[in-house]
Amino acid sequence: MLDVVPVMPVVVVDRVADAVPLARALVAGGLPAIELTLRTPVALDAMRAIAAEVPGILLGAGTVTTPAQAEAAVDAGARFLVSPGATPGLLAAMTATGVPFLPGTATVSEVLAVLEAGVTEMKFFPAEAAGGAPWLSSVASPVPAARFCPTGGITAASAPTYLALPNVGCVGGSWITPKDAVAAGDWDRVEQLAAQAARLGA
């Protein structure tokens, strides 16, 4: 899951009509993956549209906070799930869906709990607020089994620092789909930002 793209676009869609052109712009820019967050009323409809019309993209659902959301996202076409945290119930529900998932962690105890559940790939959120790259560097040695997708406050400038860490497979980034660009339908700008982010993994 962590080796598909160097930067996982973390996307908020307010209008279903934006979903497909946005996804196509990400693919054209070299980022054939998307974490579409369940933060808006149209998120599931947007996922259905992308699943139907952009088969070349790895479609994921982010901000999964309940078992019901996990099931609904998979029903809408999500091929992976991402949660901001990981309770035992949510871990069990995401496991039951049968699709890959990245449970959220922010402390060493949470990392250990996720590892105990048999999951080695996880989200580190909110990355910058929870200690950033220094935190991840500090846990690499005592908890070598855990690999992360840090998300939250990461920018194009700070992403390379994270990507250089041995326990980081990719980073989550919202800077690739700026709110003003999406609102204006400026898909060329999204494609350019995606292309720049894709090169971070070179």
Short mmCIF file of C-alpha atoms in Angstrom, two decimals:
data_model
loop_
_atom_site.label_atom_id
_atom_site.label_comp_id
_atom_site.label_asym_id
_atom_site.label_seq_id
_atom_site.Cartn_x
_atom_site.Cartn_y
_atom_site.Cartn_z
CA MET A 1 0.00 0.00 0.00
CA LEU A 2 2.78 2.44 0.84
CA ASP A 3 4.78 1.93 -2.33
CA VAL A 4 2.25 2.90 -5.00
CA VAL A 5 3.04 6.64 -5.06
CA PRO A 6 5.47 8.82 -3.09
CA VAL A 7 2.69 11.27 -2.26
CA MET A 8 -0.87 10.12 -1.64
CA PRO A 9 -3.23 12.96 -2.62
CA VAL A 10 -5.61 13.65 0.27
CA VAL A 11 -8.68 15.13 -1.36
CA VAL A 12 -11.88 16.83 -0.22
CA VAL A 13 -14.62 16.96 -2.86
CA ASP A 14 -17.51 19.37 -2.39
CA ARG A 15 -19.15 18.79 -5.79
CA VAL A 16 -19.62 15.39 -7.42
CA ALA A 17 -18.95 16.98 -10.82
CA ASP A 18 -15.37 17.72 -9.76
CA ALA A 19 -14.52 14.14 -8.81
CA VAL A 20 -13.78 12.57 -12.20
CA PRO A 21 -11.80 15.44 -13.79
CA LEU A 22 -9.80 15.81 -10.56
CA ALA A 23 -8.97 12.10 -10.50
CA ARG A 24 -8.02 12.17 -14.18
CA ALA A 25 -5.71 15.13 -13.56
CA LEU A 26 -3.94 13.21 -10.77
CA VAL A 27 -3.44 10.19 -13.03
CA ALA A 28 -2.19 12.39 -15.89
CA GLY A 29 0.30 13.98 -13.50
CA GLY A 30 1.71 10.62 -12.44
CA LEU A 31 -0.15 10.00 -9.18
CA PRO A 32 -2.59 7.16 -9.96
CA ALA A 33 -3.98 7.03 -6.42
CA ILE A 34 -6.34 9.11 -4.31
CA GLU A 35 -7.45 9.24 -0.70
CA LEU A 36 -10.89 10.78 -1.02
CA THR A 37 -11.93 11.89 2.44
CA LEU A 38 -15.40 11.22 3.81
CA ARG A 39 -15.70 14.81 5.03
CA THR A 40 -18.48 16.04 2.76
CA PRO A 41 -22.04 14.87 2.07
CA VAL A 42 -21.15 14.04 -1.55
CA ALA A 43 -18.02 11.98 -0.80
CA LEU A 44 -19.58 8.56 -1.42
CA ASP A 45 -21.22 9.71 -4.64
CA ALA A 46 -17.89 11.15 -5.75
CA MET A 47 -16.25 7.79 -5.05
CA ARG A 48 -18.86 5.98 -7.12
CA ALA A 49 -18.22 8.34 -10.03
CA ILE A 50 -14.45 7.85 -9.88
CA ALA A 51 -14.79 4.08 -9.56
CA ALA A 52 -17.00 4.00 -12.64
CA GLU A 53 -15.12 6.44 -14.85
CA VAL A 54 -11.44 6.41 -13.82
CA PRO A 55 -10.45 2.73 -13.74
CA GLY A 56 -6.74 3.56 -13.84
CA ILE A 57 -6.70 5.06 -10.34
CA LEU A 58 -6.26 3.33 -6.98
CA LEU A 59 -9.29 4.70 -5.15
CA GLY A 60 -9.21 4.99 -1.39
CA ALA A 61 -11.49 6.41 1.28
CA GLY A 62 -10.03 8.61 4.00
CA THR A 63 -11.35 9.93 7.32
CA VAL A 64 -13.01 6.58 8.01
CA THR A 65 -14.09 6.86 11.65
CA THR A 66 -16.86 4.26 12.05
CA PRO A 67 -17.49 0.65 11.00
CA ALA A 68 -20.49 1.81 8.95
CA GLN A 69 -18.31 4.24 6.99
CA ALA A 70 -15.82 1.47 6.24
CA GLU A 71 -18.57 -0.71 4.77
CA ALA A 72 -20.17 2.17 2.85
CA ALA A 73 -16.84 3.23 1.33
CA VAL A 74 -16.06 -0.25 0.05
CA ASP A 75 -19.60 -0.52 -1.35
CA ALA A 76 -18.96 2.78 -3.17
CA GLY A 77 -15.82 1.41 -4.82
CA ALA A 78 -12.99 2.11 -2.38
CA ARG A 79 -10.07 -0.27 -2.80
CA PHE A 80 -8.37 0.83 0.41
CA LEU A 81 -9.32 2.65 3.62
CA VAL A 82 -7.54 5.23 5.77
CA SER A 83 -8.57 6.23 9.29
CA PRO A 84 -7.34 9.10 11.48
CA GLY A 85 -7.23 6.79 14.50
CA ALA A 86 -7.70 3.13 15.34
CA THR A 87 -10.06 1.79 17.99
CA PRO A 88 -10.40 -1.99 18.38
CA GLY A 89 -13.87 -1.85 16.83
CA LEU A 90 -12.75 0.19 13.85
CA LEU A 91 -9.72 -2.05 13.29
CA ALA A 92 -11.98 -5.09 13.30
CA ALA A 93 -14.44 -3.48 10.89
CA MET A 94 -11.75 -2.40 8.44
CA THR A 95 -10.20 -5.87 8.57
CA ALA A 96 -13.62 -7.40 7.87
CA THR A 97 -14.01 -5.42 4.63
CA GLY A 98 -11.20 -7.44 3.06
CA VAL A 99 -9.50 -4.40 1.50
CA PRO A 100 -6.12 -2.97 2.58
CA PHE A 101 -6.22 -0.17 5.13
CA LEU A 102 -4.00 2.31 6.94
CA PRO A 103 -5.12 2.80 10.54
CA GLY A 104 -4.20 6.11 12.13
CA THR A 105 -1.61 6.31 14.90
CA ALA A 106 -0.04 9.19 16.81
CA THR A 107 1.70 7.52 19.78
CA VAL A 108 4.01 4.56 20.29
CA SER A 109 1.29 2.76 22.25
CA GLU A 110 -1.12 3.15 19.33
CA VAL A 111 1.54 1.84 16.95
CA LEU A 112 2.05 -1.20 19.17
CA ALA A 113 -1.70 -1.83 19.37
CA VAL A 114 -1.97 -1.76 15.57
CA LEU A 115 0.99 -4.12 15.27
CA GLU A 116 -0.69 -6.46 17.77
CA ALA A 117 -3.69 -6.52 15.44
CA GLY A 118 -1.42 -7.82 12.69
CA VAL A 119 -1.12 -4.58 10.72
CA THR A 120 2.35 -3.23 9.88
CA GLU A 121 1.46 -0.36 7.53
CA MET A 122 -0.26 2.61 9.14
CA LYS A 123 -0.95 6.30 8.97
CA PHE A 124 0.86 8.76 11.26
CA PHE A 125 -1.59 11.58 11.92
CA PRO A 126 -1.55 14.48 12.52
CA ALA A 127 2.08 14.25 11.46
CA GLU A 128 3.40 17.75 12.02
CA ALA A 129 1.39 18.35 15.19
CA ALA A 130 2.33 14.94 16.65
CA GLY A 131 6.09 15.27 16.29
CA GLY A 132 6.77 15.13 12.57
CA ALA A 133 9.84 13.57 11.01
CA PRO A 134 11.84 13.62 14.29
CA TRP A 135 9.18 11.44 15.94
CA LEU A 136 9.22 8.95 13.08
CA SER A 137 13.00 8.84 13.13
CA SER A 138 12.93 8.15 16.86
CA VAL A 139 10.57 5.17 16.59
CA ALA A 140 12.28 3.55 13.60
CA SER A 141 14.77 1.67 15.76
CA PRO A 142 12.60 0.47 18.69
CA VAL A 143 9.61 -0.37 16.43
CA PRO A 144 11.19 -1.47 13.13
CA ALA A 145 8.17 -3.48 11.96
CA ALA A 146 5.99 -0.37 11.56
CA ARG A 147 5.88 1.53 8.26
CA PHE A 148 4.06 4.81 7.90
CA CYS A 149 2.24 7.21 5.64
CA PRO A 150 2.54 10.46 7.59
CA THR A 151 -0.27 12.92 6.88
CA GLY A 152 -1.24 16.29 8.30
CA GLY A 153 0.57 19.56 7.74
CA ILE A 154 3.07 18.13 5.26
CA THR A 155 4.07 20.36 2.35
CA ALA A 156 5.97 19.98 -0.90
CA ALA A 157 8.97 21.46 0.92
CA SER A 158 8.85 19.11 3.93
CA ALA A 159 7.85 15.93 2.10
CA PRO A 160 11.41 14.94 1.06
CA THR A 161 12.52 14.94 4.72
CA TYR A 162 9.80 12.41 5.53
CA LEU A 163 10.41 10.32 2.42
CA ALA A 164 14.08 9.95 3.34
CA LEU A 165 13.18 8.07 6.54
CA PRO A 166 13.49 4.27 6.45
CA ASN A 167 10.06 3.69 8.01
CA VAL A 168 8.15 6.01 5.65
CA GLY A 169 6.74 4.55 2.44
CA CYS A 170 4.81 7.61 1.27
CA VAL A 171 3.32 10.82 2.61
CA GLY A 172 -0.23 12.12 2.43
CA GLY A 173 -0.59 15.56 0.93
CA SER A 174 -3.47 17.95 0.41
CA TRP A 175 -1.32 20.59 -1.33
CA ILE A 176 -1.70 18.75 -4.66
CA THR A 177 -5.40 19.62 -4.88
CA PRO A 178 -5.68 23.19 -3.54
CA LYS A 179 -9.21 24.22 -2.67
CA ASP A 180 -9.12 27.22 -5.00
CA ALA A 181 -7.90 25.13 -7.94
CA VAL A 182 -10.62 22.54 -7.45
CA ALA A 183 -13.29 25.22 -7.05
CA ALA A 184 -12.14 26.86 -10.29
CA GLY A 185 -11.84 23.58 -12.17
CA ASP A 186 -8.17 24.32 -12.83
CA TRP A 187 -7.25 20.72 -13.63
CA ASP A 188 -4.05 21.76 -15.42
CA ARG A 189 -2.74 23.15 -12.15
CA VAL A 190 -3.68 19.96 -10.31
CA GLU A 191 -1.88 17.91 -12.97
CA GLN A 192 1.24 20.08 -12.65
CA LEU A 193 1.26 19.78 -8.86
CA ALA A 194 0.77 16.01 -9.17
CA ALA A 195 3.71 15.79 -11.57
CA GLN A 196 5.93 17.72 -9.17
CA ALA A 197 4.88 15.47 -6.27
CA ALA A 198 5.45 12.31 -8.33
CA ARG A 199 9.07 13.38 -8.88
CA LEU A 200 9.66 13.47 -5.12
CA GLY A 201 9.95 9.71 -5.21
CA ALA A 202 12.56 9.65 -7.96
#
